[in-house]
Coordinates of C-alpha atoms and ligand atoms in Angstrom, one line a residue:
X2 CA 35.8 103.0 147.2
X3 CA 35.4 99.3 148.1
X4 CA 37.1 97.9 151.0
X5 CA 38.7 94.3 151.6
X6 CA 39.3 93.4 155.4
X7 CA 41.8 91.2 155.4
X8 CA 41.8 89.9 159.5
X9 CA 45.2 88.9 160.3
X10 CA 46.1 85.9 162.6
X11 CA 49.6 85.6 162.0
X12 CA 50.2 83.9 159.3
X13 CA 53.7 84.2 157.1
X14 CA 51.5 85.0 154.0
X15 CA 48.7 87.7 155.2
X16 CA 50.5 90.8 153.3
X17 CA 50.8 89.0 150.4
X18 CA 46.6 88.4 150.3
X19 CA 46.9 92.2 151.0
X20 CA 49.1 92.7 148.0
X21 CA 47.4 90.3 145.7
X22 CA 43.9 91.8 146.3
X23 CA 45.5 95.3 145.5
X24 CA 47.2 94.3 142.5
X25 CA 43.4 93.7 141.5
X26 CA 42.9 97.3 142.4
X27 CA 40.8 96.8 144.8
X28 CA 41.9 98.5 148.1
X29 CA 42.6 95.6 151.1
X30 CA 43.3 96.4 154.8
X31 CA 45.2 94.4 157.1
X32 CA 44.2 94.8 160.8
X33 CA 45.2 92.2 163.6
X34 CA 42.1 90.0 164.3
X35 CA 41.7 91.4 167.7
X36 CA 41.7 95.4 166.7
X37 CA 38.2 95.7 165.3
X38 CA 34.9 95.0 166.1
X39 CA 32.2 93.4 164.3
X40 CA 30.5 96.9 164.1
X41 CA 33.4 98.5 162.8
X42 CA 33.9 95.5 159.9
X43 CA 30.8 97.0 158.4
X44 CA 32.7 99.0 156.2
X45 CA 34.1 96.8 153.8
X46 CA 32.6 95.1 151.0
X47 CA 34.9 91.3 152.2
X48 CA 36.4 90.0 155.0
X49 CA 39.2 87.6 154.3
X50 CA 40.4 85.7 157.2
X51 CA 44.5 84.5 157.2
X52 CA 46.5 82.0 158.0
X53 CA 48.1 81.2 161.2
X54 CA 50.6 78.9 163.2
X55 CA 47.8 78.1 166.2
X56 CA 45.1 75.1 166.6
X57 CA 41.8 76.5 166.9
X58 CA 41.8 74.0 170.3
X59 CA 45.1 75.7 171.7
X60 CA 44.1 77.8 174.8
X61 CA 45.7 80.9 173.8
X62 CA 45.0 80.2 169.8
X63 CA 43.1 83.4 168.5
X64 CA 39.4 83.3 168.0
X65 CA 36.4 85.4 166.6
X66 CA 33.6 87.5 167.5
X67 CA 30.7 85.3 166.0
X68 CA 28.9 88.2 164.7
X69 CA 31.7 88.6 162.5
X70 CA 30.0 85.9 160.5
X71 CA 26.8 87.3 160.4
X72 CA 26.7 90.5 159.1
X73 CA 25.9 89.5 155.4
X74 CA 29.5 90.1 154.6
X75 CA 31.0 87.9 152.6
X76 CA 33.8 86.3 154.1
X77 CA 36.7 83.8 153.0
X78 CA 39.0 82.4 155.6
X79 CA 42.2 81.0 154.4
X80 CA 43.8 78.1 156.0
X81 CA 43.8 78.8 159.9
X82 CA 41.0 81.1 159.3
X83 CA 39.2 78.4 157.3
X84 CA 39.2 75.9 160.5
X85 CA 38.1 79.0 162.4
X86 CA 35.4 79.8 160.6
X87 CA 34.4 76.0 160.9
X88 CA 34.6 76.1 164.3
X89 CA 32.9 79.3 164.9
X90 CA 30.0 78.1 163.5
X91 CA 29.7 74.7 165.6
X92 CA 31.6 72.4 163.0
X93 CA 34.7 70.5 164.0
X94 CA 38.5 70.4 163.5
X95 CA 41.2 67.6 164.5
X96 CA 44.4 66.0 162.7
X97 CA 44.0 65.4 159.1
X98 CA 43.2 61.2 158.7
X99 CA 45.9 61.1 155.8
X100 CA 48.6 62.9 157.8
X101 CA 50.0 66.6 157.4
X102 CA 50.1 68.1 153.8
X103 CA 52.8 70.0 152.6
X104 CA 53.8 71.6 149.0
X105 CA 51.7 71.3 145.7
X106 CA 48.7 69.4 145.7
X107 CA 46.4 68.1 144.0
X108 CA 42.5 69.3 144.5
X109 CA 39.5 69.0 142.6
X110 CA 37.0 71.5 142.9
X111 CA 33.3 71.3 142.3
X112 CA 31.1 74.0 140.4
X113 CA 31.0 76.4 142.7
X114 CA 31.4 80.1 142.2
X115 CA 34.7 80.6 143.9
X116 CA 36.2 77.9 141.4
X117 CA 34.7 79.8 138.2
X118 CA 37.2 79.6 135.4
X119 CA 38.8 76.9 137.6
X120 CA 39.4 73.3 136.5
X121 CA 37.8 70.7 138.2
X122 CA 41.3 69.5 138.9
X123 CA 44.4 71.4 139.4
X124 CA 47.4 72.4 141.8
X125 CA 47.6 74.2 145.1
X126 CA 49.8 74.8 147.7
X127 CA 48.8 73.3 151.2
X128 CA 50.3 73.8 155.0
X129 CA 48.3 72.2 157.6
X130 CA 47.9 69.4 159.9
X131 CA 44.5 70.0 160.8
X132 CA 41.9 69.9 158.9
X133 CA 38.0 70.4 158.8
X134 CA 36.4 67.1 160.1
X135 CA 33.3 67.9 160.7
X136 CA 31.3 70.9 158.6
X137 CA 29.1 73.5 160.5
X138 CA 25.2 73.5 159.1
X139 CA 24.4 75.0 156.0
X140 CA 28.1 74.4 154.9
X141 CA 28.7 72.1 151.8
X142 CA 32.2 70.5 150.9
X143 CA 33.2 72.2 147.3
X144 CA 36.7 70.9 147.0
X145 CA 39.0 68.2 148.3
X146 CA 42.3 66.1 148.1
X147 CA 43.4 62.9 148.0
X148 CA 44.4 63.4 152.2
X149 CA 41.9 66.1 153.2
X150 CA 38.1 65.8 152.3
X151 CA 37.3 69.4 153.1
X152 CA 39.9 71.6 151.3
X153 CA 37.2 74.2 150.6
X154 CA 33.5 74.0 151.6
X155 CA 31.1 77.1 151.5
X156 CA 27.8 78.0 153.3
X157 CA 26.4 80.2 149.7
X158 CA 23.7 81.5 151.2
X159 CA 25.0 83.2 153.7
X160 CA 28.5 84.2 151.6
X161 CA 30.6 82.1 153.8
X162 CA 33.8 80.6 152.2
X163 CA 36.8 78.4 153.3
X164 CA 39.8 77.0 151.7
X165 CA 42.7 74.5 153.6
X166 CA 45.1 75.8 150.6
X167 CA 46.7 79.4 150.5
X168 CA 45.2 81.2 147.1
X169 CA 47.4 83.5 147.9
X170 CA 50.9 82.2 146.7
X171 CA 51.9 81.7 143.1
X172 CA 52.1 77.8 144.0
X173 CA 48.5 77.6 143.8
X174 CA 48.0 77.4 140.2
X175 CA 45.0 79.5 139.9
X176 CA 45.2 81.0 143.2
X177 CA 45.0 84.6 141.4
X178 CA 41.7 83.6 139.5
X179 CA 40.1 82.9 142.9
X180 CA 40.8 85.5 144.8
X181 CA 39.5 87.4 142.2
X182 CA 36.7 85.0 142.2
X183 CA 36.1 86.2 146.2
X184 CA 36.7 89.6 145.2
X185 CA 34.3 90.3 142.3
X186 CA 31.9 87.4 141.6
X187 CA 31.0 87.1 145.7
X188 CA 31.6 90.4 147.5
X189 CA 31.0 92.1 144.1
X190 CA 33.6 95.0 144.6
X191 CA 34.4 97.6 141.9
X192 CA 38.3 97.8 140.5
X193 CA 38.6 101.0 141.4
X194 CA 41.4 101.4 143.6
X195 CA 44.8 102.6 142.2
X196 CA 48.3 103.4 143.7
X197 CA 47.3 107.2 143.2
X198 CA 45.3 106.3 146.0
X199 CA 47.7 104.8 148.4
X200 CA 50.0 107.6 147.8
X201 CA 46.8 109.9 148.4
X202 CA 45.8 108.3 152.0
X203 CA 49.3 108.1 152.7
X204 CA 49.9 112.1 152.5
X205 CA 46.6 112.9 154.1
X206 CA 47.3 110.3 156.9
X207 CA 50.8 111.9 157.8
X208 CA 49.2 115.4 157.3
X209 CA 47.6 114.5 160.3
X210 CA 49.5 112.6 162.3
X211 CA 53.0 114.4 162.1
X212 CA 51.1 118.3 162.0
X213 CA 53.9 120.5 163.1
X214 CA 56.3 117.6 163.9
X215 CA 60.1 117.8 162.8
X216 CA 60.5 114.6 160.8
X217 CA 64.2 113.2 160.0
X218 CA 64.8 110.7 157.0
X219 CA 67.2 108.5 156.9
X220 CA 68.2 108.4 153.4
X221 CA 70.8 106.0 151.9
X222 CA 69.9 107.4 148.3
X223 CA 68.5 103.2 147.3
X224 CA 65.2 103.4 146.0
X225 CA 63.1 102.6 148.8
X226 CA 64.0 105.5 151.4
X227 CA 64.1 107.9 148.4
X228 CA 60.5 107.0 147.4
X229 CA 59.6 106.9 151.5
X230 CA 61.4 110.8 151.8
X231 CA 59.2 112.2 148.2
X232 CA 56.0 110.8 149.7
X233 CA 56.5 112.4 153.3
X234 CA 57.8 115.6 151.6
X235 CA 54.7 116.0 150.1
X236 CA 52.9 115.3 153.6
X237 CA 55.4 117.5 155.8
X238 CA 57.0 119.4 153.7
X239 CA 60.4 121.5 154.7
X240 CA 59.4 119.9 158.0
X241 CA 61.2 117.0 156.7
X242 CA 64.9 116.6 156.8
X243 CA 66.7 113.9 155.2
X244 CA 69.7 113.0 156.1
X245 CA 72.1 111.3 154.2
X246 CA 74.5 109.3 156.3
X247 CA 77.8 109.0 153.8
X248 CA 79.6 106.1 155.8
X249 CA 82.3 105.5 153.8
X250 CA 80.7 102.4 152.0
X251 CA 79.0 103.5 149.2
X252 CA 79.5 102.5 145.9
X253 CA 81.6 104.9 143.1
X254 CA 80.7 108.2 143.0
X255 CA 77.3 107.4 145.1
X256 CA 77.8 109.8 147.5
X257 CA 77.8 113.0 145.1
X258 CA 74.8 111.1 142.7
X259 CA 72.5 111.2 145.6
X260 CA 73.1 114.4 146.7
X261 CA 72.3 115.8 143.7
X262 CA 69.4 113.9 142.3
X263 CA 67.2 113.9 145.8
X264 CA 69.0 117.4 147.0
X265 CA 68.7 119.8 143.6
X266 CA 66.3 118.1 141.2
X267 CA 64.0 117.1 143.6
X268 CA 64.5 119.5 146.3
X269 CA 64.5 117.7 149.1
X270 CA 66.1 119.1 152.5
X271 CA 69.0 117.0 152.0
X272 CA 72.0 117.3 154.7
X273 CA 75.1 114.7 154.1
X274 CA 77.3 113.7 156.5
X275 CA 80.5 112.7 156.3
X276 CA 80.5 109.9 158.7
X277 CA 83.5 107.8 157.0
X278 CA 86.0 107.7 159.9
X279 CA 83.4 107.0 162.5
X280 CA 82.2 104.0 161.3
X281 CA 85.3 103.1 159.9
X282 CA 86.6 103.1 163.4
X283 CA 83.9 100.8 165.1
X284 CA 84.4 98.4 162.3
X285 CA 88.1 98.0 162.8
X286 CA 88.8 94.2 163.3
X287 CA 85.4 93.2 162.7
X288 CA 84.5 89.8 160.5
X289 CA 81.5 88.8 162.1
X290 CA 78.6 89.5 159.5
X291 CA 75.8 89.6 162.0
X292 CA 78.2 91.8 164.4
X293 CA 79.2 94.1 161.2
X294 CA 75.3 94.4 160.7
X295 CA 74.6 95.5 164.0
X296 CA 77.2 98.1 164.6
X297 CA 76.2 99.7 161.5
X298 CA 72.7 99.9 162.4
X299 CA 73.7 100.7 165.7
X300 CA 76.1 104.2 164.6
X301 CA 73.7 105.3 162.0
X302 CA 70.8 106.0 164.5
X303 CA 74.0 107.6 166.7
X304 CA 74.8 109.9 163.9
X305 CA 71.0 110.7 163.1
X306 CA 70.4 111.4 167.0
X307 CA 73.7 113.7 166.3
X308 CA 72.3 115.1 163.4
X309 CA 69.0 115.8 164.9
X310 CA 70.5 117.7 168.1
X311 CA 71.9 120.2 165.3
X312 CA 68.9 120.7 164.0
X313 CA 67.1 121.5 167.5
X314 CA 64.0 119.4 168.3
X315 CA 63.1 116.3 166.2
X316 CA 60.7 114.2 166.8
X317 CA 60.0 111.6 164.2
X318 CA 62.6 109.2 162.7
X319 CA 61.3 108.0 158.7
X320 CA 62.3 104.8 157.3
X321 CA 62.2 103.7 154.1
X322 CA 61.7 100.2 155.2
X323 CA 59.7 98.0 152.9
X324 CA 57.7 94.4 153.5
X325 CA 60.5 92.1 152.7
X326 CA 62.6 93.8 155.4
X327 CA 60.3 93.6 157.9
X328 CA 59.9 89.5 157.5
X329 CA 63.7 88.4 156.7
X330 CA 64.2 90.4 159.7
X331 CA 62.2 88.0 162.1
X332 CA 59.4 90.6 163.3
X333 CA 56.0 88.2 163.8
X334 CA 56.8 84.8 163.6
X335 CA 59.3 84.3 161.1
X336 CA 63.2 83.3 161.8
X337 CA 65.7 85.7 161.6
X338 CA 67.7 85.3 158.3
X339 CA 69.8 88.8 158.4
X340 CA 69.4 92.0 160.9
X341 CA 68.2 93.9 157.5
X342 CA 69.6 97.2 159.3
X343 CA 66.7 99.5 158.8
X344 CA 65.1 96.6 161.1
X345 CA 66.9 94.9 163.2
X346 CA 69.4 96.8 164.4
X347 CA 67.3 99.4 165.7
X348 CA 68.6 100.0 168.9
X349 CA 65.6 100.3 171.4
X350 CA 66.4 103.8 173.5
X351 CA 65.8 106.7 170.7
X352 CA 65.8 110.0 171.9
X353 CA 62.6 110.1 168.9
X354 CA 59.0 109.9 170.1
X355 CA 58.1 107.6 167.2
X356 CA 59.1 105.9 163.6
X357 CA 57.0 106.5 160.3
X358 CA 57.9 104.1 158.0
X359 CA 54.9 104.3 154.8
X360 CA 56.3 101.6 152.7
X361 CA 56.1 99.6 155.5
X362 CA 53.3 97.2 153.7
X363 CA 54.8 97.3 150.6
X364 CA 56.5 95.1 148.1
X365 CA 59.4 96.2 145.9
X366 CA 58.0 96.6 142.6
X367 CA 54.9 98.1 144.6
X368 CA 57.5 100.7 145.9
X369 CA 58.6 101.1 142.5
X370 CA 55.2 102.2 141.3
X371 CA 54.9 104.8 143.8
X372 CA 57.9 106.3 142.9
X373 CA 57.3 106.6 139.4
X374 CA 53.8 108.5 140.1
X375 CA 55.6 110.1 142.6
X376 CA 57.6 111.4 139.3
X377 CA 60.8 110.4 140.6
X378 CA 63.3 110.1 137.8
X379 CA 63.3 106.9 136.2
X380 CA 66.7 106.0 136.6
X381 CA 66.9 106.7 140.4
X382 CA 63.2 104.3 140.6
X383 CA 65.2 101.1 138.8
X384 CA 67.8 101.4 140.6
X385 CA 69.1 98.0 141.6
X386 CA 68.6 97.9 145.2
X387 CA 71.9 98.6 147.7
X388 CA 71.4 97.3 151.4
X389 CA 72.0 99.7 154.1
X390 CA 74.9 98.4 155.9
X391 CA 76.7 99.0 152.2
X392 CA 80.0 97.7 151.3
X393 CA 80.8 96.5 154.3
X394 CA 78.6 93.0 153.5
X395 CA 80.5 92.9 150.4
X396 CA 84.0 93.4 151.8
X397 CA 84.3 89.9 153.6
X398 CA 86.1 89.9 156.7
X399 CA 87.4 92.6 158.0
X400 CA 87.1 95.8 156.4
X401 CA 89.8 98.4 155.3
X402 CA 89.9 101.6 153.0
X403 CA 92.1 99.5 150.5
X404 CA 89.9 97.0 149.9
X405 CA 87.0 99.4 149.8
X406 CA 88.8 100.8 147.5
X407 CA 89.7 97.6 145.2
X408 CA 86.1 96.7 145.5
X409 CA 84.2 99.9 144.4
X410 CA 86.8 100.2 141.3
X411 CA 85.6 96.5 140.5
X412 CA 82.2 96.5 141.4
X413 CA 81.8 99.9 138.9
X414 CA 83.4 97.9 135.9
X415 CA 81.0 95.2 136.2
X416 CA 77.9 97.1 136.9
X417 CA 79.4 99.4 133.6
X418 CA 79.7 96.4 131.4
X419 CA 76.6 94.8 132.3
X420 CA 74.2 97.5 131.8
X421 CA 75.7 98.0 128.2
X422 CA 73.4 94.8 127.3
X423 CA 71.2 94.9 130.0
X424 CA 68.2 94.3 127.2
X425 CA 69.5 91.3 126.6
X426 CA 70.6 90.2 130.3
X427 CA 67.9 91.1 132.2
X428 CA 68.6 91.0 136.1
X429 CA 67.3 92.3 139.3
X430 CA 70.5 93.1 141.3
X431 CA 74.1 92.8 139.9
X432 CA 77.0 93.6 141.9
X433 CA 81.0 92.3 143.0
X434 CA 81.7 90.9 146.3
X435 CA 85.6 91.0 147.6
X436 CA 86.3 88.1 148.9
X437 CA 88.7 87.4 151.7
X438 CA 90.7 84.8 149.3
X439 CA 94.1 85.4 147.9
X440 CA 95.4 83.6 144.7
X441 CA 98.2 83.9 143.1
X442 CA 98.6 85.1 139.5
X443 CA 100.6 85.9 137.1
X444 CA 101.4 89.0 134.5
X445 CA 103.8 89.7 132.6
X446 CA 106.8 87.6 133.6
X447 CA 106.2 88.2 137.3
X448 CA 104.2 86.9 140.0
X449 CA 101.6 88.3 141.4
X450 CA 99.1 87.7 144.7
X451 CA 95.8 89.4 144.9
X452 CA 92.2 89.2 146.0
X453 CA 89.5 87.1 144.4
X454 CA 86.6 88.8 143.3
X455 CA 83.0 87.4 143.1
X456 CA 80.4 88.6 140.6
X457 CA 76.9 88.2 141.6
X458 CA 74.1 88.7 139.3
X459 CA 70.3 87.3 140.2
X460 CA 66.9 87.7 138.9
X461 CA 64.1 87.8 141.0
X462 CA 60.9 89.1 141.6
X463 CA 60.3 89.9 145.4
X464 CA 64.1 89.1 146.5
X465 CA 62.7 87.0 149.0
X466 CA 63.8 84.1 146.5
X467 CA 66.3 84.6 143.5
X468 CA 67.7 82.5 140.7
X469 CA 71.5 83.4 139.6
X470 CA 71.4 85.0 135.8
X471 CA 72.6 83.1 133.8
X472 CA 74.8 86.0 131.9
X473 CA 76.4 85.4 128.5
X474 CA 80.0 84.2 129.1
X475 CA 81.5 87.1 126.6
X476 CA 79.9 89.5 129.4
X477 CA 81.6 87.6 132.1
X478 CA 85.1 87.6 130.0
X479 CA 84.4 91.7 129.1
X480 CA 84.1 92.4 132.7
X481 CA 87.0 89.6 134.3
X482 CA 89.3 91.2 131.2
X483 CA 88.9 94.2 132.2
X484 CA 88.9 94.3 136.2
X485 CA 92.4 92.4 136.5
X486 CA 93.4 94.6 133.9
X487 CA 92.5 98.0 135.4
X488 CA 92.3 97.1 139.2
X489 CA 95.8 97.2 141.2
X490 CA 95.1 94.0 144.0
X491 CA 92.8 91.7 142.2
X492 CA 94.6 88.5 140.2
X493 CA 91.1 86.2 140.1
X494 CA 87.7 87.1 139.1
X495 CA 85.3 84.2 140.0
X496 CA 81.0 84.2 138.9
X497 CA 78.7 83.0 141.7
X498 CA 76.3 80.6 140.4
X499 CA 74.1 80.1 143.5
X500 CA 70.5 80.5 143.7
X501 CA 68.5 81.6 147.3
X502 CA 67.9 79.3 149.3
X503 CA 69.6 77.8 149.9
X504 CA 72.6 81.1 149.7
X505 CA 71.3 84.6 150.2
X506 CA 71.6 87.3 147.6
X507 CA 74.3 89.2 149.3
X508 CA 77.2 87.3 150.8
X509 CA 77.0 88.7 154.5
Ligands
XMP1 P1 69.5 88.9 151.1 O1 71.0 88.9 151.1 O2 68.9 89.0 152.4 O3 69.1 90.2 150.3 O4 69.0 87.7 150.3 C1 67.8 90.4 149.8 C2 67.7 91.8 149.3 O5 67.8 92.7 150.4 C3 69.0 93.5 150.3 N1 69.5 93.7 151.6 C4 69.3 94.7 152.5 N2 68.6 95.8 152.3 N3 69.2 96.6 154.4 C5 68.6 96.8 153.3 O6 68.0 97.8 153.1 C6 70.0 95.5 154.7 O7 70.6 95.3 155.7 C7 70.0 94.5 153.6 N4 70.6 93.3 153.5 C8 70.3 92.8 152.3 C9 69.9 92.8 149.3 O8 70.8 93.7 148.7 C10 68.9 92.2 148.4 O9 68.4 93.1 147.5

């Protein structure tokens, strides 16, 4: 099977080359540029080198092995790893003349093989204040922009390729078509690689590392840990318990849906606890959404360290946690936007020696394909996804059993009435927040004063940005009609029409 390196020097984008090299099906691994040697890059077929938020002239900035660049391997360094390769190879780097370039722009490429099928002119997406001032020998310049003359520049004879834009993100219109460029046309891989085979290397891989180990699961019953418990299952088998923490702020009739599809059709060790009160407790007077997060992350791993001293020794804690998680949740050098709580609130003293987490490099709708070949029903796969810390970033402020309650009977109506004609209003995540607004109303002849309830409906395609649906309004007047109808403590039913950014898809 051919192999992409993809040599990571922290940039924000580096899974995403990973991801967009797979979707070619061609297999790409990321290592940290400092983990292998030139030796060991023999392997694979290309080496692509990332982004990153250094100057090649900073002191600590990360640098290369020169051989690296002479093994006969083609390589393509992206951005950061552009200049680098520049560098490495005697040229020279400094401040672009025209100033820093942000966004789209414009670049027109030469003929050149990595711009086959390319317009001479087009769009990409550029992030730099460097820039390539001075080429290495043997290197010609094959693309550039009004601001920076070397935007891509190639030494062909000895495979060595750079680009100042990121091909990587959908921004850069044809982006896709020169990867694939890279890919086939220059290291002349074979499209060979399937998900069969990440699910493959993934249950030989934990075969071996967690032989004879007593692995626990935390299992909310959302897509992504129940795809992470199938796959380790078919590693570990009964070695694997999952344990599904029921904390009180699930969705309707959650609780007894999960059980059964994961516990009896698929036969999954599945032990639920009834956690409720506990958390329940710690969450008493609570508003604070980052505080909410954190106790919840906080009492889960309390009641799985619980769980696992029934169970006599465990030793590995599983995660279902997936790529977006791990950025929003500020690991590398990303801000934090939410303590996602499979993340974040990890607390740092577990009485586990260690934490599988196989998803761990994947996106959403990659996750999704694993759990269909995985033959996980279908339903259960498309779920829309539910975060961890549950209701309780739904219910704002402070949190009670009543409104719980209110929220779950509302939430269930609108999820009802939107999947009737979810053909025709397609949308990633659909769901009703309770706010902590009360209104007054009216019905009948009295008057009445309830809770406001917000609908939230978005499409998306990696949830790391989303667009609000735009859902027909008899949908929106089925679903209002029939929650202040049938819901005791809600008088106002409001739609939320923001996008993220700038708001996040769940309100907490
Ligand atoms: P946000 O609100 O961050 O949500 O725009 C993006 C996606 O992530 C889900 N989400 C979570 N998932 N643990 C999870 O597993 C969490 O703590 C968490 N917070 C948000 C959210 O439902 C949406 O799909």
């Amino acid at each position: 099977m051919d192999k992409i390196l993809v040599l990571d020097f922290g940039g924000q984008y580096n899974q995403l080359i990973a991801r967009r090299v797979r979707a070619e099906h061609v297999f790409a691994e990321i290592k940290p540029y400092n983990r292998i040697s030139a030796d060991e890059a023999k392997e694979y077929k290309g080496i692509i080198f990332t982004g990153g938020p250094n100057s090649v002239y900073d002191a600590l900035s990360p640098h290369i092995d020169g051989k690296m660049l002479e093994l006969g391997i083609p390589v393509l360094g992206i951005c950061y790893g552009h200049q680098l390769m520049a560098f490495t190879k005697g040229g020279k780097i400094g401040p672009a003349e025209g100033g820093s370039e942000y966004g789209k722009t414009e670049i027109f490429a030469c003929d050149n093989v990595l711009f086959g099928n390319v317009p001479p002119k087009s769009v990409c997406w550029m992030s730099h204040t460097d820039c390539v001032k001075e080429l290495p020998a043997g290197f010609s310049v094959i693309a550039h922009t009004d601001k920076c003359a070397c935007a891509a520049m190639c030494d062909e004879k000895n495979k060595l390729y750079g680009v100042q834009f990121h091909p990587e993100v959908t921004h850069t219109e044809y982006g896709k078509q020169i990867l694939r460029n890279f890919i086939f046309d220059i290291c002349d891989c074979s499209a060979d690689w399937k998900m069969e085979d990440f699910i493959k290397d993934s249950v030989e891989k934990y075969k071996k590392e967690l032989a004879g180990k007593k692995v626990l699961l935390a299992l909310s019953g959302g897509v992504d840990s129940s795809v992470a418990a199938v796959l380790l299952h078919k590693a570990v088998g009964n070695n694997l318990s999952c344990v599904f923490v029921d904390h009180g702020l699930l969705r309707k009739d959650e609780g007894d849906y999960v059980e059964s599809t994961l516990g009896k059709e698929l036969g999954l060790n599945v032990i639920r606890v009834n956690a409720k009160d506990r958390f329940l407790g710690k969450l008493g007077g609570v508003t604070e959404p980052e505080q909410k997060r954190k106790i919840i992350g906080e009492e889960f791993i309390r009641v799985f360290e619980d769980e696992a001293k029934k169970l006599g020794k465990t030793d590995i804690l599983a995660q279902g946690t997936i790529y977006p998680d791990v950025i929003e949740s500020g690991k590398g050098d990303s801000a934090t936007i939410k303590s996602h709580h499979n993340v974040g609130g990890l607390p740092s003293v577990m009485a586990f020696e260690g934490i599988a987490e196989p998803l761990r490099t994947l996106f959403k709708d990659e996750v999704r394909e694993v759990g269909e070949k995985l033959g996980i029903p279908h339903d259960l796969v498309w779920r829309q996804p539910f975060p961890g810390p549950g209701l309780a970033v739904r219910v704002i402020g402070e949190i009670t059993e009543e409104k719980l309650d209110i929220l779950r009977e509302a939430d269930a109506i609108f999820r009802e009435e939107l999947d009737k004609c979810r053909n025709d209003s397609p949308c990633s995540q659909y769901f009703a927040v309770l706010t902590d607004t009360r209104s007054v109303g009216v019905m009948g002849d009295a008057r009445t004063y309830g809770y406001t309830v917000a609908l939230r409906a978005v499409t998306t395609d990696d949830f790391m940005t989303a667009e609000w649906a735009r859902l027909p309004f008899e949908l929106l007047e089925k679903a209002s009609g029939r929650i202040t109808n049938e819901v005791k403590g809600i008088t106002r039913v409001v739609y939320d029409v923001t996008s993220k950014p700038p708001a996040t898809v769940e309100w907490e």
